[in-house]
mmCIF file of C-alpha atoms in Angstrom:
data_model
loop_
_atom_site.group_PDB
_atom_site.id
_atom_site.type_symbol
_atom_site.label_atom_id
_atom_site.label_comp_id
_atom_site.label_asym_id
_atom_site.label_seq_id
_atom_site.Cartn_x
_atom_site.Cartn_y
_atom_site.Cartn_z
ATOM 1 C CA MET I 1 -13.786 3.772 -13.517
ATOM 2 C CA LYS I 2 -16.636 1.974 -15.243
ATOM 3 C CA GLU I 3 -17.540 5.152 -17.130
ATOM 4 C CA LYS I 4 -13.888 5.528 -18.204
ATOM 5 C CA GLN I 5 -13.522 9.014 -16.675
ATOM 6 C CA HIS I 6 -9.830 8.254 -16.221
ATOM 7 C CA LYS I 7 -9.522 8.130 -20.014
ATOM 8 C CA SER I 8 -11.193 11.509 -20.578
ATOM 9 C CA GLU I 9 -9.256 14.358 -22.154
ATOM 10 C CA GLN I 10 -9.474 16.339 -18.896
ATOM 11 C CA PHE I 11 -8.113 13.468 -16.781
ATOM 12 C CA MET I 12 -5.353 12.726 -19.287
ATOM 13 C CA LYS I 13 -4.049 16.254 -18.640
ATOM 14 C CA VAL I 14 -3.503 15.242 -15.013
ATOM 15 C CA ASN I 15 -2.165 11.778 -15.776
ATOM 16 C CA PRO I 16 -1.120 11.252 -19.398
ATOM 17 C CA PHE I 17 -1.222 7.479 -18.812
ATOM 18 C CA GLY I 18 -4.920 7.529 -17.880
ATOM 19 C CA LYS I 19 -4.407 5.705 -14.584
ATOM 20 C CA VAL I 20 -5.365 6.377 -10.985
ATOM 21 C CA PRO I 21 -4.340 7.697 -8.602
ATOM 22 C CA ALA I 22 -3.846 11.227 -9.826
ATOM 23 C CA LEU I 23 -4.128 14.630 -8.200
ATOM 24 C CA GLN I 24 -4.799 18.156 -9.414
ATOM 25 C CA ASP I 25 -3.894 20.730 -6.759
ATOM 26 C CA GLY I 26 -4.052 24.215 -8.190
ATOM 27 C CA GLU I 27 -1.599 24.298 -11.081
ATOM 28 C CA LEU I 28 0.146 21.110 -9.964
ATOM 29 C CA SER I 29 -0.749 17.821 -11.638
ATOM 30 C CA LEU I 30 0.658 14.632 -10.128
ATOM 31 C CA PHE I 31 0.342 10.924 -10.773
ATOM 32 C CA GLU I 32 1.801 7.851 -9.072
ATOM 33 C CA SER I 33 0.825 7.020 -5.514
ATOM 34 C CA GLY I 34 4.275 7.635 -4.047
ATOM 35 C CA ALA I 35 4.485 11.115 -5.524
ATOM 36 C CA LEU I 36 1.013 11.962 -4.233
ATOM 37 C CA LEU I 37 1.725 10.626 -0.746
ATOM 38 C CA THR I 38 4.995 12.480 -0.282
ATOM 39 C CA TYR I 39 3.603 15.688 -1.783
ATOM 40 C CA LEU I 40 0.602 15.670 0.569
ATOM 41 C CA ALA I 41 2.737 14.831 3.592
ATOM 42 C CA ASP I 42 5.103 17.668 2.683
ATOM 43 C CA LYS I 43 2.297 20.115 1.942
ATOM 44 C CA TYR I 44 0.603 19.478 5.277
ATOM 45 C CA GLY I 45 3.765 19.801 7.336
ATOM 46 C CA GLN I 46 4.652 16.174 7.980
ATOM 47 C CA LEU I 47 8.036 16.400 6.232
ATOM 48 C CA ALA I 48 9.810 19.314 7.878
ATOM 49 C CA THR I 49 13.411 18.510 6.962
ATOM 50 C CA PRO I 50 15.368 16.890 4.128
ATOM 51 C CA GLU I 51 15.922 13.962 6.506
ATOM 52 C CA ASP I 52 12.160 13.567 7.010
ATOM 53 C CA ARG I 53 11.628 13.615 3.240
ATOM 54 C CA ALA I 54 14.404 11.059 2.737
ATOM 55 C CA LYS I 55 12.906 8.677 5.322
ATOM 56 C CA ALA I 56 9.455 8.983 3.784
ATOM 57 C CA SER I 57 10.844 8.498 0.266
ATOM 58 C CA GLN I 58 12.778 5.450 1.416
ATOM 59 C CA TRP I 59 9.633 3.698 2.681
ATOM 60 C CA VAL I 60 7.397 4.847 -0.182
ATOM 61 C CA LEU I 61 9.927 3.557 -2.729
ATOM 62 C CA PHE I 62 10.297 0.341 -0.723
ATOM 63 C CA ALA I 63 6.518 -0.136 -0.815
ATOM 64 C CA ASN I 64 6.127 0.599 -4.510
ATOM 65 C CA SER I 65 9.109 -1.458 -5.600
ATOM 66 C CA THR I 66 10.666 -3.968 -3.208
ATOM 67 C CA LEU I 67 7.525 -4.922 -1.283
ATOM 68 C CA ALA I 68 5.145 -4.803 -4.249
ATOM 69 C CA ASN I 69 7.437 -6.906 -6.427
ATOM 70 C CA SER I 70 8.183 -9.472 -3.716
ATOM 71 C CA VAL I 71 4.492 -10.037 -2.979
ATOM 72 C CA PHE I 72 2.522 -9.258 -6.105
ATOM 73 C CA VAL I 73 4.870 -10.527 -8.846
ATOM 74 C CA GLU I 74 4.491 -14.292 -8.908
ATOM 75 C CA GLN I 75 7.944 -15.016 -10.310
ATOM 76 C CA PHE I 76 9.577 -13.255 -7.318
ATOM 77 C CA ARG I 77 7.185 -14.274 -4.550
ATOM 78 C CA GLU I 78 8.586 -17.660 -3.520
ATOM 79 C CA LYS I 79 12.178 -16.475 -3.188
ATOM 80 C CA SER I 80 11.860 -12.785 -2.336
ATOM 81 C CA MET I 81 8.776 -12.517 -0.154
ATOM 82 C CA PRO I 82 10.118 -14.525 2.815
ATOM 83 C CA ILE I 83 13.271 -12.395 2.901
ATOM 84 C CA VAL I 84 11.463 -9.065 2.569
ATOM 85 C CA MET I 85 8.720 -9.987 5.029
ATOM 86 C CA GLY I 86 11.258 -11.435 7.475
ATOM 87 C CA ASN I 87 13.309 -8.248 7.390
ATOM 88 C CA LEU I 88 10.186 -6.109 7.749
ATOM 89 C CA ASP I 89 9.123 -8.264 10.689
ATOM 90 C CA SER I 90 12.492 -7.573 12.338
ATOM 91 C CA VAL I 91 12.091 -3.821 11.769
ATOM 92 C CA LEU I 92 8.622 -3.881 13.314
ATOM 93 C CA ALA I 93 9.773 -5.925 16.309
ATOM 94 C CA SER I 94 11.134 -2.773 17.935
ATOM 95 C CA ARG I 95 8.621 -0.161 16.850
ATOM 96 C CA GLU I 96 4.908 0.372 16.478
ATOM 97 C CA TYR I 97 5.170 2.163 13.126
ATOM 98 C CA LEU I 98 7.844 2.276 10.440
ATOM 99 C CA GLU I 99 9.336 5.575 11.530
ATOM 100 C CA GLY I 100 9.011 4.871 15.246
ATOM 101 C CA GLY I 101 6.101 5.599 17.545
ATOM 102 C CA ALA I 102 4.019 7.799 15.277
ATOM 103 C CA PHE I 103 1.926 6.905 12.235
ATOM 104 C CA SER I 104 3.328 8.522 9.063
ATOM 105 C CA VAL I 105 3.096 8.614 5.297
ATOM 106 C CA SER I 106 5.495 5.656 5.288
ATOM 107 C CA ASP I 107 2.838 3.550 6.989
ATOM 108 C CA VAL I 108 0.233 4.609 4.428
ATOM 109 C CA ALA I 109 2.452 3.439 1.580
ATOM 110 C CA VAL I 110 3.623 0.144 3.082
ATOM 111 C CA GLY I 111 0.338 -0.613 4.817
ATOM 112 C CA ALA I 112 -1.691 -0.310 1.632
ATOM 113 C CA TYR I 113 0.235 -3.178 0.059
ATOM 114 C CA LEU I 114 0.306 -5.310 3.183
ATOM 115 C CA LEU I 115 -3.418 -5.028 3.806
ATOM 116 C CA TYR I 116 -4.198 -6.357 0.349
ATOM 117 C CA ILE I 117 -2.175 -9.546 0.832
ATOM 118 C CA PRO I 118 -4.939 -11.516 2.620
ATOM 119 C CA ALA I 119 -7.509 -10.354 0.068
ATOM 120 C CA PHE I 120 -5.500 -11.198 -3.043
ATOM 121 C CA PHE I 121 -3.484 -14.121 -1.714
ATOM 122 C CA PRO I 122 -5.493 -15.836 1.026
ATOM 123 C CA GLN I 123 -3.276 -18.903 0.658
ATOM 124 C CA LEU I 124 -0.194 -17.002 1.867
ATOM 125 C CA ASP I 125 0.667 -17.822 5.449
ATOM 126 C CA LEU I 126 1.686 -14.662 7.279
ATOM 127 C CA SER I 127 2.060 -16.375 10.675
ATOM 128 C CA PRO I 128 5.889 -16.462 10.400
ATOM 129 C CA TYR I 129 5.738 -12.649 10.547
ATOM 130 C CA PRO I 130 3.875 -11.886 13.796
ATOM 131 C CA ASN I 131 5.137 -8.304 13.999
ATOM 132 C CA VAL I 132 3.962 -7.621 10.453
ATOM 133 C CA VAL I 133 0.549 -9.136 11.231
ATOM 134 C CA ALA I 134 0.244 -7.037 14.410
ATOM 135 C CA TYR I 135 1.236 -3.950 12.397
ATOM 136 C CA MET I 136 -1.379 -4.768 9.779
ATOM 137 C CA GLN I 137 -3.993 -5.100 12.521
ATOM 138 C CA ARG I 138 -3.001 -1.712 13.976
ATOM 139 C CA LEU I 139 -3.297 -0.101 10.570
ATOM 140 C CA ALA I 140 -6.619 -1.779 9.753
ATOM 141 C CA ALA I 141 -8.041 -0.512 13.063
ATOM 142 C CA ARG I 142 -7.336 3.136 12.204
ATOM 143 C CA PRO I 143 -10.670 4.774 11.270
ATOM 144 C CA ALA I 144 -9.567 6.139 7.880
ATOM 145 C CA CYS I 145 -7.999 2.826 6.928
ATOM 146 C CA ALA I 146 -10.977 0.819 8.181
ATOM 147 C CA ALA I 147 -13.252 2.905 5.964
ATOM 148 C CA THR I 148 -11.084 2.586 2.840
ATOM 149 C CA VAL I 149 -8.234 0.134 2.281
ATOM 150 C CA ALA I 150 -9.265 -2.425 4.903
ATOM 151 C CA ALA I 151 -12.914 -2.214 3.826
ATOM 152 C CA ARG I 152 -12.007 -2.816 0.178
ATOM 153 C CA ALA I 153 -9.725 -5.706 1.112
ATOM 154 C CA GLN I 154 -12.509 -7.249 3.211
ATOM 155 C CA GLN I 155 -14.980 -6.743 0.366
ATOM 156 C CA LYS I 156 -12.647 -8.561 -2.036
ATOM 157 C CA LYS I 157 -12.260 -11.438 0.427
ATOM 158 C CA GLU I 158 -16.048 -11.722 0.706
ATOM 159 C CA GLU I 159 -16.503 -11.622 -3.074
ATOM 160 C CA ASP I 160 -13.844 -14.280 -3.532
ATOM 161 C CA ALA I 161 -15.454 -16.450 -0.850
ATOM 162 C CA LYS I 162 -18.609 -16.566 -2.980
ATOM 163 C CA THR I 163 -16.722 -18.073 -5.908
ATOM 164 C CA PRO I 164 -16.172 -21.838 -5.992
ATOM 165 C CA THR I 165 -12.364 -21.516 -6.344
ATOM 166 C CA ALA I 166 -11.882 -19.282 -3.303
ATOM 167 C CA LYS I 167 -9.648 -20.558 -0.532
ATOM 168 C CA PRO I 168 -9.953 -19.622 3.151
ATOM 169 C CA ALA I 169 -7.792 -16.723 4.315
ATOM 170 C CA ALA I 170 -4.559 -17.671 6.060
ATOM 171 C CA ALA I 171 -4.472 -14.538 8.191
ATOM 172 C CA ASP I 172 -7.447 -12.393 9.063
ATOM 173 C CA VAL I 173 -6.204 -8.832 9.531
ATOM 174 C CA ALA I 174 -8.901 -6.760 7.896
#
């Protein structure tokens, strides 16, 4: 990113907006995380039926819209986040992962946003959502997540802790 490769002519053919993530798979060019996630899940046999695709799309769209806006858009956070997180906590009270007992692309999409909350908003108290926190801990413990999303979130927390304005994390999930 520092060398601006995402702004190169070659990259702009994959994503005309010059943003990441983007994917070139043969002749197919895709951008937007939700499109990439559902495409890869479908390509590798995780979405066998229209119903499977609909469930995955539902959670990916939830992550990229409802969840992201309620947490990461300051003007919505105070009112929307408690409702969204409370409802998500209720969903997770009866299941280990969003689509039941098995980890899926839905968990990748939703988990990515959730795991960044403590890094970007250490002042947010997640204790009212114990099922969400337990879910976040399960996701962060997965080897691929621990090496990527959780590691980056932890790195951000450590960097912020070195700055004089950093506040202690309310919930330590990464």
